[in-house]
GROMACS .gro file of C-alpha atoms in nm:
model
  353
    1UNK     CA    1   9.569 -24.009   3.191
    2UNK     CA    2   9.274 -24.193   3.037
    3UNK     CA    3   8.954 -24.092   3.213
    4UNK     CA    4   8.643 -24.297   3.145
    5UNK     CA    5   8.417 -24.011   3.255
    6UNK     CA    6   8.452 -23.635   3.279
    7UNK     CA    7   8.241 -23.419   3.509
    8UNK     CA    8   8.205 -23.042   3.469
    9UNK     CA    9   8.038 -22.786   3.695
   10UNK     CA   10   7.975 -22.413   3.714
   11UNK     CA   11   7.932 -22.225   4.042
   12UNK     CA   12   7.853 -21.857   4.096
   13UNK     CA   13   8.009 -21.783   4.436
   14UNK     CA   14   7.792 -21.480   4.517
   15UNK     CA   15   8.062 -21.223   4.583
   16UNK     CA   16   8.308 -21.443   4.771
   17UNK     CA   17   8.550 -21.195   4.927
   18UNK     CA   18   8.749 -21.169   5.247
   19UNK     CA   19   8.555 -21.043   5.553
   20UNK     CA   20   8.535 -20.666   5.603
   21UNK     CA   21   8.651 -20.590   5.249
   22UNK     CA   22   8.423 -20.362   5.039
   23UNK     CA   23   8.200 -20.524   4.776
   24UNK     CA   24   8.072 -20.272   4.519
   25UNK     CA   25   7.897 -19.999   4.722
   26UNK     CA   26   7.887 -20.209   5.040
   27UNK     CA   27   8.183 -20.063   5.229
   28UNK     CA   28   8.160 -20.314   5.514
   29UNK     CA   29   8.144 -20.630   5.303
   30UNK     CA   30   8.088 -20.963   5.477
   31UNK     CA   31   8.094 -20.981   5.855
   32UNK     CA   32   8.314 -21.253   6.003
   33UNK     CA   33   8.006 -21.457   6.089
   34UNK     CA   34   7.860 -21.424   5.740
   35UNK     CA   35   8.198 -21.506   5.587
   36UNK     CA   36   8.233 -21.820   5.800
   37UNK     CA   37   7.891 -21.937   5.680
   38UNK     CA   38   7.988 -21.875   5.317
   39UNK     CA   39   8.312 -22.071   5.351
   40UNK     CA   40   8.133 -22.358   5.523
   41UNK     CA   41   7.857 -22.380   5.261
   42UNK     CA   42   8.095 -22.337   4.966
   43UNK     CA   43   8.328 -22.607   5.097
   44UNK     CA   44   8.036 -22.841   5.161
   45UNK     CA   45   7.911 -22.788   4.806
   46UNK     CA   46   8.254 -22.863   4.658
   47UNK     CA   47   8.277 -23.176   4.872
   48UNK     CA   48   7.927 -23.288   4.769
   49UNK     CA   49   7.969 -23.245   4.392
   50UNK     CA   50   8.344 -23.295   4.330
   51UNK     CA   51   8.344 -23.244   3.951
   52UNK     CA   52   8.669 -23.282   3.758
   53UNK     CA   53   8.635 -22.917   3.650
   54UNK     CA   54   8.455 -22.650   3.852
   55UNK     CA   55   8.429 -22.305   3.695
   56UNK     CA   56   8.365 -22.015   3.935
   57UNK     CA   57   8.217 -21.670   3.891
   58UNK     CA   58   8.202 -21.379   4.138
   59UNK     CA   59   8.526 -21.459   4.316
   60UNK     CA   60   8.693 -21.150   4.464
   61UNK     CA   61   8.985 -21.280   4.667
   62UNK     CA   62   9.188 -21.597   4.602
   63UNK     CA   63   9.242 -21.653   4.975
   64UNK     CA   64   8.869 -21.713   5.018
   65UNK     CA   65   8.834 -21.989   4.758
   66UNK     CA   66   9.161 -22.139   4.884
   67UNK     CA   67   9.014 -22.148   5.234
   68UNK     CA   68   8.692 -22.308   5.108
   69UNK     CA   69   8.883 -22.571   4.911
   70UNK     CA   70   9.098 -22.655   5.211
   71UNK     CA   71   8.789 -22.678   5.434
   72UNK     CA   72   8.637 -22.926   5.187
   73UNK     CA   73   8.925 -23.164   5.254
   74UNK     CA   74   8.993 -23.190   4.881
   75UNK     CA   75   9.274 -22.939   4.836
   76UNK     CA   76   9.523 -23.217   4.758
   77UNK     CA   77   9.307 -23.334   4.469
   78UNK     CA   78   9.270 -23.004   4.282
   79UNK     CA   79   9.472 -22.730   4.120
   80UNK     CA   80   9.339 -22.379   4.180
   81UNK     CA   81   9.320 -22.155   3.873
   82UNK     CA   82   9.305 -21.789   3.982
   83UNK     CA   83   9.463 -21.480   3.823
   84UNK     CA   84   9.773 -21.350   3.999
   85UNK     CA   85   9.625 -21.001   3.997
   86UNK     CA   86   9.318 -21.099   4.202
   87UNK     CA   87   9.327 -20.901   4.528
   88UNK     CA   88   8.968 -20.855   4.643
   89UNK     CA   89   8.904 -20.531   4.452
   90UNK     CA   90   8.718 -20.676   4.152
   91UNK     CA   91   8.539 -20.997   4.061
   92UNK     CA   92   8.713 -21.261   3.851
   93UNK     CA   93   8.640 -21.597   3.693
   94UNK     CA   94   8.834 -21.887   3.840
   95UNK     CA   95   8.835 -22.267   3.852
   96UNK     CA   96   8.951 -22.577   4.028
   97UNK     CA   97   9.075 -22.862   3.810
   98UNK     CA   98   9.145 -23.215   3.923
   99UNK     CA   99   9.521 -23.273   3.937
  100UNK     CA  100   9.669 -23.429   3.628
  101UNK     CA  101   9.416 -23.273   3.389
  102UNK     CA  102   9.549 -22.920   3.344
  103UNK     CA  103   9.789 -22.858   3.058
  104UNK     CA  104   9.954 -22.536   2.947
  105UNK     CA  105   9.904 -22.197   3.112
  106UNK     CA  106   9.562 -22.045   3.180
  107UNK     CA  107   9.481 -21.700   3.048
  108UNK     CA  108   9.221 -21.437   3.127
  109UNK     CA  109   9.089 -21.271   2.813
  110UNK     CA  110   8.993 -20.912   2.886
  111UNK     CA  111   8.985 -20.735   2.550
  112UNK     CA  112   8.766 -20.823   2.255
  113UNK     CA  113   8.947 -20.957   1.944
  114UNK     CA  114   9.116 -20.684   1.741
  115UNK     CA  115   8.912 -20.758   1.431
  116UNK     CA  116   8.581 -20.798   1.610
  117UNK     CA  117   8.328 -20.549   1.478
  118UNK     CA  118   7.969 -20.450   1.559
  119UNK     CA  119   7.894 -20.202   1.284
  120UNK     CA  120   7.648 -20.191   0.995
  121UNK     CA  121   7.524 -19.933   0.750
  122UNK     CA  122   7.192 -20.117   0.739
  123UNK     CA  123   7.094 -20.425   0.542
  124UNK     CA  124   6.786 -20.268   0.380
  125UNK     CA  125   6.675 -19.909   0.296
  126UNK     CA  126   6.461 -19.887   0.611
  127UNK     CA  127   6.737 -19.991   0.851
  128UNK     CA  128   6.949 -19.707   0.989
  129UNK     CA  129   7.320 -19.745   1.050
  130UNK     CA  130   7.443 -19.885   1.378
  131UNK     CA  131   7.778 -19.886   1.553
  132UNK     CA  132   7.852 -20.038   1.896
  133UNK     CA  133   8.189 -19.961   2.051
  134UNK     CA  134   8.272 -20.188   2.346
  135UNK     CA  135   8.639 -20.287   2.374
  136UNK     CA  136   8.637 -20.549   2.650
  137UNK     CA  137   8.450 -20.802   2.864
  138UNK     CA  138   8.296 -20.682   3.190
  139UNK     CA  139   8.470 -20.974   3.359
  140UNK     CA  140   8.769 -21.133   3.183
  141UNK     CA  141   8.696 -21.477   3.036
  142UNK     CA  142   8.910 -21.755   3.182
  143UNK     CA  143   9.056 -21.989   2.920
  144UNK     CA  144   9.255 -22.303   2.996
  145UNK     CA  145   9.315 -22.651   2.858
  146UNK     CA  146   9.264 -22.995   3.010
  147UNK     CA  147   9.366 -23.334   2.880
  148UNK     CA  148   9.135 -23.606   3.018
  149UNK     CA  149   9.263 -23.857   2.762
  150UNK     CA  150   9.624 -23.872   2.647
  151UNK     CA  151   9.507 -24.041   2.327
  152UNK     CA  152   9.309 -23.729   2.228
  153UNK     CA  153   9.395 -23.363   2.191
  154UNK     CA  154   9.333 -23.124   2.484
  155UNK     CA  155   8.992 -22.977   2.557
  156UNK     CA  156   8.967 -22.597   2.563
  157UNK     CA  157   8.760 -22.467   2.854
  158UNK     CA  158   8.617 -22.114   2.879
  159UNK     CA  159   8.465 -21.978   3.201
  160UNK     CA  160   8.258 -21.665   3.146
  161UNK     CA  161   8.040 -21.420   3.337
  162UNK     CA  162   7.846 -21.175   3.123
  163UNK     CA  163   7.685 -20.845   3.217
  164UNK     CA  164   7.378 -20.887   3.437
  165UNK     CA  165   7.019 -20.803   3.342
  166UNK     CA  166   7.015 -20.533   3.608
  167UNK     CA  167   6.974 -20.187   3.453
  168UNK     CA  168   7.299 -19.993   3.418
  169UNK     CA  169   7.297 -19.695   3.652
  170UNK     CA  170   7.291 -19.384   3.436
  171UNK     CA  171   7.211 -19.112   3.690
  172UNK     CA  172   7.579 -19.014   3.713
  173UNK     CA  173   7.609 -18.951   3.340
  174UNK     CA  174   7.649 -18.590   3.225
  175UNK     CA  175   7.364 -18.618   2.972
  176UNK     CA  176   7.136 -18.741   3.248
  177UNK     CA  177   7.226 -18.459   3.487
  178UNK     CA  178   7.183 -18.200   3.212
  179UNK     CA  179   6.819 -18.296   3.159
  180UNK     CA  180   6.718 -18.502   3.461
  181UNK     CA  181   6.352 -18.404   3.423
  182UNK     CA  182   6.337 -18.589   3.094
  183UNK     CA  183   6.560 -18.885   3.167
  184UNK     CA  184   6.473 -18.977   3.526
  185UNK     CA  185   6.150 -19.149   3.427
  186UNK     CA  186   6.332 -19.345   3.155
  187UNK     CA  187   6.638 -19.446   3.360
  188UNK     CA  188   6.528 -19.806   3.409
  189UNK     CA  189   6.452 -19.883   3.045
  190UNK     CA  190   6.762 -19.704   2.914
  191UNK     CA  191   6.979 -19.878   3.174
  192UNK     CA  192   6.833 -20.219   3.089
  193UNK     CA  193   6.896 -20.156   2.719
  194UNK     CA  194   7.259 -20.067   2.787
  195UNK     CA  195   7.308 -20.385   2.993
  196UNK     CA  196   7.148 -20.594   2.717
  197UNK     CA  197   7.368 -20.439   2.448
  198UNK     CA  198   7.678 -20.498   2.658
  199UNK     CA  199   7.583 -20.861   2.732
  200UNK     CA  200   7.505 -20.922   2.364
  201UNK     CA  201   7.839 -20.776   2.259
  202UNK     CA  202   8.020 -20.999   2.509
  203UNK     CA  203   7.845 -21.308   2.373
  204UNK     CA  204   7.932 -21.210   2.017
  205UNK     CA  205   8.296 -21.139   2.106
  206UNK     CA  206   8.335 -21.478   2.277
  207UNK     CA  207   8.165 -21.645   1.980
  208UNK     CA  208   8.415 -21.470   1.751
  209UNK     CA  209   8.700 -21.625   1.952
  210UNK     CA  210   8.532 -21.968   1.953
  211UNK     CA  211   8.468 -21.972   1.579
  212UNK     CA  212   8.827 -21.872   1.508
  213UNK     CA  213   8.938 -22.171   1.715
  214UNK     CA  214   8.676 -22.429   1.613
  215UNK     CA  215   8.622 -22.367   1.242
  216UNK     CA  216   8.766 -22.652   1.036
  217UNK     CA  217   8.931 -22.814   1.338
  218UNK     CA  218   8.864 -23.108   1.570
  219UNK     CA  219   8.925 -22.902   1.883
  220UNK     CA  220   8.689 -22.999   2.170
  221UNK     CA  221   8.548 -22.695   2.351
  222UNK     CA  222   8.353 -22.641   2.672
  223UNK     CA  223   8.201 -22.306   2.765
  224UNK     CA  224   8.055 -22.271   3.112
  225UNK     CA  225   7.940 -21.995   3.338
  226UNK     CA  226   7.681 -21.734   3.420
  227UNK     CA  227   7.569 -21.571   3.094
  228UNK     CA  228   7.286 -21.391   3.275
  229UNK     CA  229   7.037 -21.509   3.017
  230UNK     CA  230   6.821 -21.811   2.944
  231UNK     CA  231   6.858 -22.121   2.731
  232UNK     CA  232   6.661 -21.977   2.438
  233UNK     CA  233   6.779 -21.616   2.473
  234UNK     CA  234   6.959 -21.428   2.200
  235UNK     CA  235   7.270 -21.435   2.422
  236UNK     CA  236   7.266 -21.816   2.426
  237UNK     CA  237   7.176 -21.835   2.057
  238UNK     CA  238   7.480 -21.626   1.966
  239UNK     CA  239   7.709 -21.847   2.173
  240UNK     CA  240   7.572 -22.178   2.046
  241UNK     CA  241   7.489 -22.080   1.687
  242UNK     CA  242   7.160 -22.266   1.740
  243UNK     CA  243   7.257 -22.617   1.632
  244UNK     CA  244   7.000 -22.874   1.526
  245UNK     CA  245   6.943 -23.144   1.785
  246UNK     CA  246   6.908 -23.478   1.608
  247UNK     CA  247   6.691 -23.770   1.719
  248UNK     CA  248   6.703 -24.145   1.682
  249UNK     CA  249   7.000 -24.280   1.489
  250UNK     CA  250   7.055 -23.961   1.288
  251UNK     CA  251   7.416 -23.849   1.282
  252UNK     CA  252   7.563 -23.508   1.214
  253UNK     CA  253   7.711 -23.238   1.433
  254UNK     CA  254   7.815 -22.880   1.375
  255UNK     CA  255   8.177 -22.779   1.326
  256UNK     CA  256   8.143 -22.458   1.531
  257UNK     CA  257   7.823 -22.541   1.720
  258UNK     CA  258   7.783 -22.563   2.096
  259UNK     CA  259   7.520 -22.784   2.258
  260UNK     CA  260   7.360 -22.696   2.591
  261UNK     CA  261   7.368 -22.951   2.871
  262UNK     CA  262   7.019 -22.832   2.959
  263UNK     CA  263   6.882 -22.941   2.621
  264UNK     CA  264   7.073 -23.269   2.634
  265UNK     CA  265   6.915 -23.335   2.974
  266UNK     CA  266   6.568 -23.242   2.849
  267UNK     CA  267   6.595 -23.510   2.582
  268UNK     CA  268   6.627 -23.761   2.868
  269UNK     CA  269   6.362 -23.614   3.099
  270UNK     CA  270   5.984 -23.631   3.106
  271UNK     CA  271   5.967 -23.298   3.287
  272UNK     CA  272   6.178 -22.980   3.282
  273UNK     CA  273   6.259 -22.853   3.632
  274UNK     CA  274   6.580 -22.673   3.542
  275UNK     CA  275   6.633 -22.329   3.694
  276UNK     CA  276   6.935 -22.159   3.846
  277UNK     CA  277   6.803 -21.820   3.955
  278UNK     CA  278   6.489 -21.668   4.103
  279UNK     CA  279   6.408 -21.298   4.064
  280UNK     CA  280   6.072 -21.157   4.169
  281UNK     CA  281   5.935 -21.513   4.185
  282UNK     CA  282   6.038 -21.583   3.825
  283UNK     CA  283   6.256 -21.892   3.781
  284UNK     CA  284   6.522 -21.871   3.510
  285UNK     CA  285   6.822 -22.064   3.387
  286UNK     CA  286   7.114 -21.820   3.376
  287UNK     CA  287   7.400 -22.066   3.430
  288UNK     CA  288   7.503 -22.296   3.147
  289UNK     CA  289   7.736 -22.568   3.031
  290UNK     CA  290   7.787 -22.561   2.653
  291UNK     CA  291   7.985 -22.827   2.468
  292UNK     CA  292   8.118 -22.876   2.117
  293UNK     CA  293   8.022 -23.165   1.888
  294UNK     CA  294   8.291 -23.386   2.046
  295UNK     CA  295   8.054 -23.408   2.347
  296UNK     CA  296   7.730 -23.439   2.150
  297UNK     CA  297   7.562 -23.782   2.141
  298UNK     CA  298   7.458 -23.773   1.774
  299UNK     CA  299   7.777 -23.626   1.636
  300UNK     CA  300   7.988 -23.824   1.392
  301UNK     CA  301   8.288 -23.683   1.577
  302UNK     CA  302   8.167 -23.770   1.925
  303UNK     CA  303   8.434 -23.856   2.180
  304UNK     CA  304   8.231 -23.812   2.498
  305UNK     CA  305   7.864 -23.908   2.548
  306UNK     CA  306   7.637 -23.706   2.776
  307UNK     CA  307   7.559 -23.902   3.093
  308UNK     CA  308   7.335 -23.663   3.283
  309UNK     CA  309   7.316 -23.330   3.459
  310UNK     CA  310   7.229 -23.222   3.812
  311UNK     CA  311   7.103 -22.884   3.934
  312UNK     CA  312   7.153 -22.798   4.300
  313UNK     CA  313   6.899 -22.523   4.357
  314UNK     CA  314   6.694 -22.599   4.670
  315UNK     CA  315   6.867 -22.311   4.851
  316UNK     CA  316   6.710 -22.066   4.604
  317UNK     CA  317   6.374 -22.115   4.775
  318UNK     CA  318   6.501 -21.921   5.076
  319UNK     CA  319   6.601 -21.556   5.059
  320UNK     CA  320   6.856 -21.580   5.339
  321UNK     CA  321   7.182 -21.603   5.147
  322UNK     CA  322   7.374 -21.367   5.376
  323UNK     CA  323   7.273 -21.553   5.689
  324UNK     CA  324   7.298 -21.908   5.553
  325UNK     CA  325   7.611 -21.854   5.345
  326UNK     CA  326   7.437 -21.989   5.034
  327UNK     CA  327   7.464 -21.828   4.693
  328UNK     CA  328   7.190 -21.680   4.477
  329UNK     CA  329   7.240 -21.913   4.181
  330UNK     CA  330   7.189 -22.282   4.126
  331UNK     CA  331   7.495 -22.498   4.070
  332UNK     CA  332   7.496 -22.724   3.767
  333UNK     CA  333   7.712 -23.025   3.692
  334UNK     CA  334   7.720 -23.241   3.382
  335UNK     CA  335   7.893 -23.576   3.333
  336UNK     CA  336   8.016 -23.727   3.008
  337UNK     CA  337   8.126 -24.085   2.947
  338UNK     CA  338   8.415 -24.168   2.717
  339UNK     CA  339   8.242 -24.331   2.422
  340UNK     CA  340   8.376 -24.233   2.078
  341UNK     CA  341   8.130 -24.264   1.792
  342UNK     CA  342   8.199 -24.556   1.561
  343UNK     CA  343   8.112 -24.459   1.206
  344UNK     CA  344   8.236 -24.557   0.865
  345UNK     CA  345   8.555 -24.381   0.760
  346UNK     CA  346   8.383 -24.232   0.455
  347UNK     CA  347   8.108 -24.082   0.673
  348UNK     CA  348   8.368 -23.903   0.883
  349UNK     CA  349   8.545 -23.777   0.571
  350UNK     CA  350   8.218 -23.633   0.443
  351UNK     CA  351   8.210 -23.385   0.733
  352UNK     CA  352   7.927 -23.270   0.957
  353UNK     CA  353   7.572 -23.259   0.832
   0.00000   0.00000   0.00000
């Protein structure tokens, strides 16, 4: 296969589960009518966008995404990537990949790397010691490989879904019950802090995996999904390692850097209207497509050039997701054209700037 363009999308499915099956504390789940609306809207969205790779978050049951894919009329064109253990009892990351692209076996990474550590005795006399002990991702990270060009090595794709900004519920904890008078008024702030720490740890653990894979290699990488944080957040900064975006004819690129499709689009736009989530009337960008230097326009090692990004988010203006079958996140897609950078051999040998 020798694709001339590669399109990538990420789609939070908003708790896509079979009808009548419990979802978190909702024992009744989706009614048949609500479920039918979700399948119809999901299938229509797949049919409208049709990226080569579509990463999904908040899938509960594989039968539901299978039904949506079949309803789209595109089932013959895609391979469905879903864990065998998915049975409607917990949310998973999944994907559909255009046939002929997938290579090797997908994996779902649940535990943090063995040598990953979040511990410090303090880097100055005023800083107290810290130790964070979190052994695994809230939702396992999906990892698979695609080969859009047989004349280049495979691209590693990671689909992630980090802990939400919603405060962790602490009222069931023994320490809370022991002194509820004290802690009840602080439950929201403590819960939000716990969620932030967990999300930060997940970003750092995935970055640990990415650096191990990318450092000193020419391995193309794509990370996509719902990181539950914005483009300039610490969560995103950890994942991307905050690369420098070059302008004009400057060339460089970072060996382990990731570049956000949002920023690449902003360099081409006169106005930023990118948002994928609305909470209490605040518009945020929680869903991201991050790419390695092989997809960055100004990289000496560029293989694919950014060709634009779309954000489907009109449905976020209506708070009727259960009735309409829509989801509560925008859906983003980015397209890259095959256009390897032509630079002098010595420049390539010198390495990234």
